[in-house]
Coordinates of C-alpha atoms and ligand atoms in Angstrom, one line a residue:
M20 CA -0.1 21.0 25.1
T21 CA 3.0 22.3 23.4
N22 CA 5.0 20.3 20.9
K23 CA 7.8 20.2 23.6
Q24 CA 5.3 18.8 26.1
L25 CA 3.9 16.3 23.5
I26 CA 7.5 15.0 22.9
Q27 CA 8.2 14.9 26.7
K28 CA 4.9 13.0 27.2
L29 CA 5.9 10.4 24.1
N30 CA 9.3 9.9 26.4
T31 CA 7.6 9.1 29.4
R32 CA 4.5 7.1 28.3
G33 CA 5.8 5.5 25.2
V34 CA 2.8 6.4 23.2
L35 CA 0.5 9.5 22.3
T36 CA -3.2 9.4 21.3
K37 CA -3.7 9.6 17.6
D38 CA -5.0 13.3 17.7
E39 CA -1.8 14.1 19.9
F40 CA 0.4 12.5 17.1
V41 CA -1.6 14.4 14.3
C42 CA -1.1 17.8 16.1
L43 CA 2.7 17.2 16.8
L44 CA 3.1 16.1 13.0
S45 CA 1.2 18.8 11.5
S46 CA 2.5 21.4 13.5
Y47 CA 6.2 20.8 14.5
N48 CA 9.0 23.2 13.9
R49 CA 12.6 23.3 13.6
T50 CA 12.8 24.0 17.3
D51 CA 10.9 21.0 18.0
A52 CA 12.7 18.8 15.5
E53 CA 15.9 19.8 17.4
Y54 CA 14.6 19.0 20.7
A55 CA 13.4 15.4 19.3
Q56 CA 16.6 14.7 17.9
K57 CA 18.8 15.8 21.2
L58 CA 16.4 13.9 23.4
A59 CA 16.5 10.6 20.9
Q60 CA 20.3 10.8 20.4
K61 CA 20.7 11.0 24.5
I62 CA 18.7 7.9 24.6
A63 CA 20.6 6.0 21.7
K64 CA 23.7 6.9 23.7
A65 CA 22.3 5.6 27.1
Y66 CA 21.3 2.2 25.4
F67 CA 24.0 1.8 22.8
G68 CA 26.7 4.3 23.7
N69 CA 28.5 5.5 20.8
K70 CA 28.4 2.0 19.0
I71 CA 26.8 1.6 15.5
F72 CA 25.8 -1.9 14.6
I73 CA 26.7 -3.1 11.0
R74 CA 24.7 -5.8 8.9
G75 CA 25.8 -7.0 5.9
L76 CA 23.3 -6.7 2.9
I77 CA 22.9 -9.3 0.5
E78 CA 20.4 -8.6 -2.3
F79 CA 20.2 -12.2 -3.4
T80 CA 17.4 -11.9 -6.1
N81 CA 15.5 -9.0 -7.6
I82 CA 13.0 -11.0 -9.1
C83 CA 9.7 -10.2 -7.8
R84 CA 5.9 -11.8 -8.1
Q85 CA 4.3 -8.9 -6.5
N86 CA 3.5 -5.4 -7.9
C87 CA 3.8 -2.9 -5.4
Y88 CA 3.1 0.6 -7.2
Y89 CA 6.1 2.4 -5.8
C90 CA 8.9 -0.5 -6.4
G91 CA 11.3 -0.6 -9.3
L92 CA 11.5 -4.4 -8.6
R93 CA 7.7 -5.1 -9.4
A94 CA 6.9 -8.1 -11.6
E95 CA 5.3 -5.5 -14.3
N96 CA 8.5 -3.5 -14.6
S97 CA 9.8 -5.4 -18.0
K98 CA 12.8 -2.8 -18.1
A99 CA 14.6 -4.2 -15.0
S100 CA 17.3 -6.6 -15.6
R101 CA 16.8 -9.6 -13.3
Y102 CA 19.3 -11.8 -11.6
R103 CA 19.4 -14.3 -8.7
L104 CA 22.5 -15.3 -6.9
T105 CA 23.3 -19.0 -6.3
K106 CA 24.0 -20.3 -2.6
D107 CA 27.4 -20.6 -3.2
D108 CA 27.4 -16.8 -4.3
I109 CA 25.5 -15.9 -1.2
L110 CA 27.9 -17.8 0.9
E111 CA 31.1 -15.9 -0.9
C112 CA 29.5 -12.6 0.2
C113 CA 29.3 -13.8 3.8
R114 CA 32.9 -14.7 3.5
E115 CA 34.0 -11.5 2.2
G116 CA 32.3 -9.9 5.1
Y117 CA 33.2 -11.9 7.9
P118 CA 36.7 -10.7 8.2
L119 CA 35.6 -7.3 7.8
G120 CA 33.6 -7.4 11.1
F121 CA 30.1 -8.3 9.8
R122 CA 28.3 -10.5 12.4
T123 CA 24.8 -10.2 10.9
F124 CA 23.9 -10.9 7.3
V125 CA 20.7 -9.8 6.0
L126 CA 19.2 -11.8 2.9
Q127 CA 17.1 -9.3 1.1
G128 CA 15.2 -10.4 -2.0
G129 CA 11.8 -9.8 -4.0
E130 CA 9.3 -12.6 -3.7
D131 CA 11.1 -15.0 -5.9
P132 CA 9.3 -18.5 -6.5
H133 CA 12.6 -20.0 -7.2
F134 CA 13.7 -19.6 -3.6
D135 CA 11.1 -22.2 -2.0
D136 CA 11.0 -22.7 1.4
E137 CA 13.6 -25.8 1.1
L138 CA 16.1 -23.5 -0.6
V139 CA 15.8 -20.8 1.7
C140 CA 16.3 -23.0 4.7
D141 CA 19.1 -24.8 3.1
I142 CA 20.9 -21.4 2.7
V143 CA 20.2 -20.3 6.1
K144 CA 21.4 -23.7 7.5
S145 CA 24.6 -23.4 5.6
I146 CA 25.4 -19.9 6.7
K147 CA 24.9 -20.8 10.3
A148 CA 27.1 -24.0 10.0
E149 CA 29.9 -22.0 8.3
F150 CA 29.4 -18.8 10.6
P151 CA 27.9 -20.1 14.0
D152 CA 28.5 -16.9 15.7
C153 CA 26.7 -14.7 13.0
A154 CA 23.1 -13.6 13.1
V155 CA 20.8 -14.1 9.9
T156 CA 18.1 -11.9 9.0
L157 CA 15.6 -12.5 6.0
S158 CA 13.7 -9.9 4.2
I159 CA 11.7 -12.0 1.5
G160 CA 8.2 -10.9 2.1
E161 CA 4.9 -12.5 3.0
K162 CA 4.8 -16.1 3.8
S163 CA 2.5 -18.6 6.0
R164 CA 3.1 -19.1 9.5
N165 CA 4.4 -22.6 8.8
T166 CA 7.0 -21.3 6.3
Y167 CA 8.2 -18.4 8.8
Q168 CA 8.4 -21.3 11.3
S169 CA 10.5 -23.4 9.2
F170 CA 12.9 -20.3 8.4
F171 CA 13.2 -20.2 12.2
D172 CA 13.7 -23.7 12.7
A173 CA 16.5 -23.5 10.1
G174 CA 18.2 -21.0 12.4
A175 CA 17.1 -17.7 10.9
D176 CA 17.3 -15.1 13.9
R177 CA 15.4 -12.1 12.6
Y178 CA 12.7 -11.0 9.8
L179 CA 12.3 -7.6 8.3
L180 CA 9.0 -7.0 6.9
R181 CA 8.0 -3.4 6.6
H182 CA 4.4 -2.6 7.1
E183 CA 4.6 0.3 4.7
T184 CA 1.4 1.7 6.2
A185 CA -1.3 1.1 9.1
N186 CA -4.0 2.6 7.4
S187 CA -6.0 -0.1 4.9
E188 CA -7.2 2.6 2.5
H189 CA -3.8 4.0 2.3
Y190 CA -2.5 0.4 1.7
S191 CA -4.7 -0.2 -1.0
K192 CA -3.5 2.7 -2.9
L193 CA 0.1 1.5 -2.5
H194 CA -0.6 -2.0 -3.5
P195 CA -2.6 -4.2 -5.9
K196 CA -5.4 -6.4 -4.6
T197 CA -3.2 -9.2 -4.2
L198 CA -1.7 -7.6 -1.0
S199 CA -3.9 -6.6 2.1
L200 CA -2.8 -4.6 5.1
E201 CA -4.5 -7.5 7.1
N202 CA -2.5 -10.1 5.9
R203 CA 0.5 -8.1 6.4
K204 CA -0.1 -7.4 10.0
E205 CA -0.8 -11.1 10.4
C206 CA 2.3 -11.8 9.1
L207 CA 4.0 -9.5 11.5
F208 CA 2.3 -11.1 14.3
N209 CA 3.1 -14.4 13.4
L210 CA 6.8 -13.5 13.1
K211 CA 6.9 -12.4 16.8
K212 CA 5.0 -15.2 18.0
I213 CA 7.7 -17.6 16.3
G214 CA 10.2 -15.7 18.1
F215 CA 11.9 -13.6 15.3
Q216 CA 13.4 -10.3 16.3
T217 CA 11.0 -8.7 14.1
G218 CA 11.1 -5.4 12.0
C219 CA 8.4 -3.4 10.6
G220 CA 8.5 0.1 9.0
F221 CA 7.3 2.5 6.3
M222 CA 8.7 5.0 3.7
V223 CA 8.1 8.6 4.6
G224 CA 6.0 10.6 2.2
S225 CA 4.7 7.8 0.0
P226 CA 2.0 8.8 -2.2
H227 CA -1.4 9.5 -0.3
Q228 CA 0.4 9.4 3.0
T229 CA -1.1 12.2 5.4
V230 CA -0.3 13.1 9.0
E231 CA -3.3 10.8 9.8
T232 CA -1.6 7.7 8.4
L233 CA 1.6 8.5 9.9
A234 CA 0.1 8.8 13.2
E235 CA -1.3 5.3 12.6
D236 CA 2.1 4.2 11.7
L237 CA 3.2 5.2 15.1
L238 CA 0.3 3.8 16.9
F239 CA 0.8 0.5 14.9
I240 CA 4.4 0.4 16.3
H241 CA 3.3 0.8 19.9
E242 CA 1.0 -1.9 19.0
L243 CA 3.2 -4.4 17.3
Q244 CA 6.4 -3.6 19.6
P245 CA 8.7 -4.5 16.9
Q246 CA 12.4 -5.0 17.9
M247 CA 13.5 -3.1 14.6
V248 CA 11.9 -0.3 12.5
G249 CA 13.0 0.4 9.1
I250 CA 12.2 4.1 8.0
G251 CA 13.4 6.0 4.8
P252 CA 11.9 8.4 2.5
F253 CA 10.1 7.7 -0.3
L254 CA 12.0 8.1 -3.5
P255 CA 10.5 7.7 -7.0
H256 CA 11.4 5.0 -9.4
K257 CA 10.7 6.0 -13.2
D258 CA 9.4 2.8 -14.4
T259 CA 6.5 2.4 -11.9
P260 CA 3.3 3.9 -11.6
F261 CA 4.5 6.4 -9.1
G262 CA 7.6 7.4 -11.2
R263 CA 6.2 11.1 -11.3
E264 CA 5.5 11.3 -7.6
P265 CA 7.4 13.7 -5.3
A266 CA 10.2 12.2 -3.0
G267 CA 9.6 12.3 0.5
S268 CA 11.0 14.8 3.0
F269 CA 14.4 14.2 4.4
E270 CA 13.6 16.6 7.5
L271 CA 10.3 14.6 8.3
T272 CA 12.2 11.3 7.9
L273 CA 14.8 12.3 10.5
F274 CA 12.0 13.6 13.0
L275 CA 10.1 10.3 12.7
L276 CA 13.5 8.4 13.4
S277 CA 13.8 10.5 16.5
L278 CA 10.3 9.8 17.7
V279 CA 10.7 6.3 16.9
R280 CA 13.6 6.2 19.4
I281 CA 11.9 8.2 22.0
M282 CA 8.9 5.7 21.9
Q283 CA 10.9 2.5 21.7
K284 CA 14.1 3.3 23.5
N285 CA 15.9 0.1 22.9
V286 CA 14.8 -0.5 19.1
L287 CA 17.2 -1.4 16.3
L288 CA 16.8 1.5 14.0
P289 CA 18.6 1.6 10.9
S290 CA 19.9 4.8 9.1
T291 CA 18.8 3.7 5.8
T292 CA 20.0 3.4 2.2
A293 CA 17.3 5.6 1.1
L294 CA 18.2 8.3 3.8
G295 CA 22.0 8.1 2.4
T296 CA 20.4 8.3 -1.1
I297 CA 18.4 11.5 -0.7
H298 CA 21.2 13.5 1.3
P299 CA 24.8 13.2 1.0
Q300 CA 25.3 13.1 4.9
G301 CA 22.0 11.2 5.3
R302 CA 23.3 8.6 7.2
E303 CA 25.2 10.5 9.5
M304 CA 22.2 12.7 10.2
G305 CA 20.2 9.6 10.8
I306 CA 22.4 8.6 13.4
L307 CA 22.5 11.8 15.1
A308 CA 18.4 11.7 15.1
G309 CA 18.6 8.6 17.0
A310 CA 19.4 5.6 14.5
N311 CA 22.0 3.1 15.6
V312 CA 22.3 0.6 12.7
V313 CA 23.7 0.7 9.3
M314 CA 23.3 -2.1 6.6
P315 CA 26.2 -1.6 4.0
N316 CA 25.8 -3.6 0.8
L317 CA 27.7 -6.7 0.7
S318 CA 26.1 -7.8 -2.7
P319 CA 28.4 -8.9 -5.5
V320 CA 29.4 -5.5 -7.4
S321 CA 28.2 -7.0 -10.8
V322 CA 24.6 -7.1 -9.4
R323 CA 24.5 -4.2 -7.4
K324 CA 23.1 -1.5 -9.8
K325 CA 20.4 -4.0 -10.7
Y326 CA 18.6 -3.9 -7.1
M327 CA 17.0 -0.6 -7.8
L328 CA 14.0 0.0 -5.6
Y329 CA 14.1 3.6 -6.5
D330 CA 16.2 5.8 -9.0
G331 CA 19.6 7.0 -7.7
K332 CA 20.1 4.3 -5.1
I333 CA 23.5 4.5 -3.8
S334 CA 25.5 1.3 -4.4
S335 CA 28.6 2.4 -2.8
D336 CA 31.5 0.2 -2.2
S337 CA 31.2 -0.2 1.4
E338 CA 31.8 -3.9 1.3
S339 CA 35.4 -3.6 0.5
A340 CA 37.9 -3.1 3.2
Q341 CA 38.5 0.4 1.9
G342 CA 34.7 1.3 1.7
L343 CA 34.4 0.2 5.2
E344 CA 37.1 2.3 6.2
E345 CA 35.5 5.2 4.7
L346 CA 32.2 4.5 6.7
K347 CA 34.2 4.2 10.0
E348 CA 35.9 7.7 9.2
R349 CA 32.6 9.1 8.5
F350 CA 31.2 8.1 11.7
K351 CA 34.2 9.0 13.8
K352 CA 33.9 12.4 12.5
I353 CA 30.4 12.6 14.6
G354 CA 31.6 10.7 17.6
Y355 CA 30.8 7.3 16.7
E356 CA 32.3 3.8 16.3
I357 CA 31.0 0.5 14.3
S358 CA 30.8 -2.3 16.9
V359 CA 31.9 -5.9 15.8
S360 CA 29.2 -7.9 17.3
R361 CA 25.8 -9.5 16.3
G362 CA 23.9 -6.5 17.8
D363 CA 20.7 -8.1 19.2
F364 CA 17.9 -6.8 20.6
R365 CA 18.1 -6.4 24.4
K366 CA 15.0 -6.2 26.5
G367 CA 14.6 -3.4 28.9
Ligands
5AD421 N1 11.4 4.5 -2.0 C1 11.8 4.2 -1.1 N2 11.8 2.9 -0.4 C2 11.3 1.8 -1.3 N3 11.2 0.5 -0.8 C3 10.5 0.2 -2.2 N4 10.2 0.8 -3.1 C4 10.9 2.1 -2.6 C5 10.7 3.5 -3.0 N5 10.4 3.6 -4.2 C6 11.4 0.1 0.4 C7 10.0 -0.6 1.1 C8 10.3 -2.2 0.9 C9 11.7 -2.1 1.2 C10 12.3 -3.2 0.7 O1 12.2 -1.0 0.2 O2 9.4 0.2 2.0 O3 9.4 -2.5 2.0
SF4_422 FE1 8.5 -7.2 -4.8 FE2 9.1 -6.0 -2.2 FE3 9.2 -4.5 -4.2 FE4 6.9 -5.3 -3.3 S1 8.4 -3.9 -2.2 S2 7.6 -5.4 -5.8 S3 7.2 -7.1 -2.7 S4 10.3 -6.3 -4.1

């Protein structure tokens, strides 16, 4: 089969065999990528029109007990300047975001033991009490099923937990022994069972990644059927074990975004900060490749530069009315508008 035929098969069947994915990923050229991009964009337009959903990202703690080899927030990075926001700080971020049109707040943080189950539930309940028409997304790592259930019962709607790689050998090259792919997958299936709109995802070009592991990532996405998928290029952070590794490919990231849109037509697919960091028009190009979500930063300006997952992470002022206007302007130029709505996953 030609690559064009493989992309068409993906479009009608929603999945390919591992060999077919490997073949496509190892031999696609610019024409194939353009074909996938046009198809993905057409699908996104059919499902979401020209609307982009916005999520207000609140990076509420950069303290983390884990030691992922790729991440600037890893516990062993003694150079990171650590912070945590209080519940009031977090509510203040929401109060700034709401009048700007944000109807989803994403609480993202490292695995910080200070934020125990009780405190997280209290924060979620307080946000939902003050902003009943808003969705709350959590992104705070691996927890037990009971803990996830208590977050859900407190009112959290969505949960992001990237699987990072669906190949266990590759997984063990990205993480210390305290983390396993098996447990990561179990967490993701638990989140789905509980009823969260669940997001998995991976970095493109992480060290030791191959077309085979990428094929496994796509197969895992097909197996999990997540409501959201986060994909961005790997970018090195100088104070990590992968500080001298090359960054992931921008073009390959766009191609994978398109493939995920073609596979899972109604998936919520962000054009990520990492994509905006690796290329000045990255976020627009992600949208044109099939993404339909952006996550502007609502964290207080004073802590923005401290949430450094990788070097050069953009920390633009998109929280301010002016910053958001700028973003709207940029999307308008490519024919898109920001939607003021929760932007929930819709079946079918
Ligand atoms: N480059 C790109 N993405 C990264 N993340 C962590 N470190 C990096 C990096 N160096 C991503 C991971 C994680 C998410 C919070 O950020 O995929 O799941
Ligand atoms: Fe911690 Fe997440 Fe970074 Fe891993 S990726 S070190 S869990 S913040």
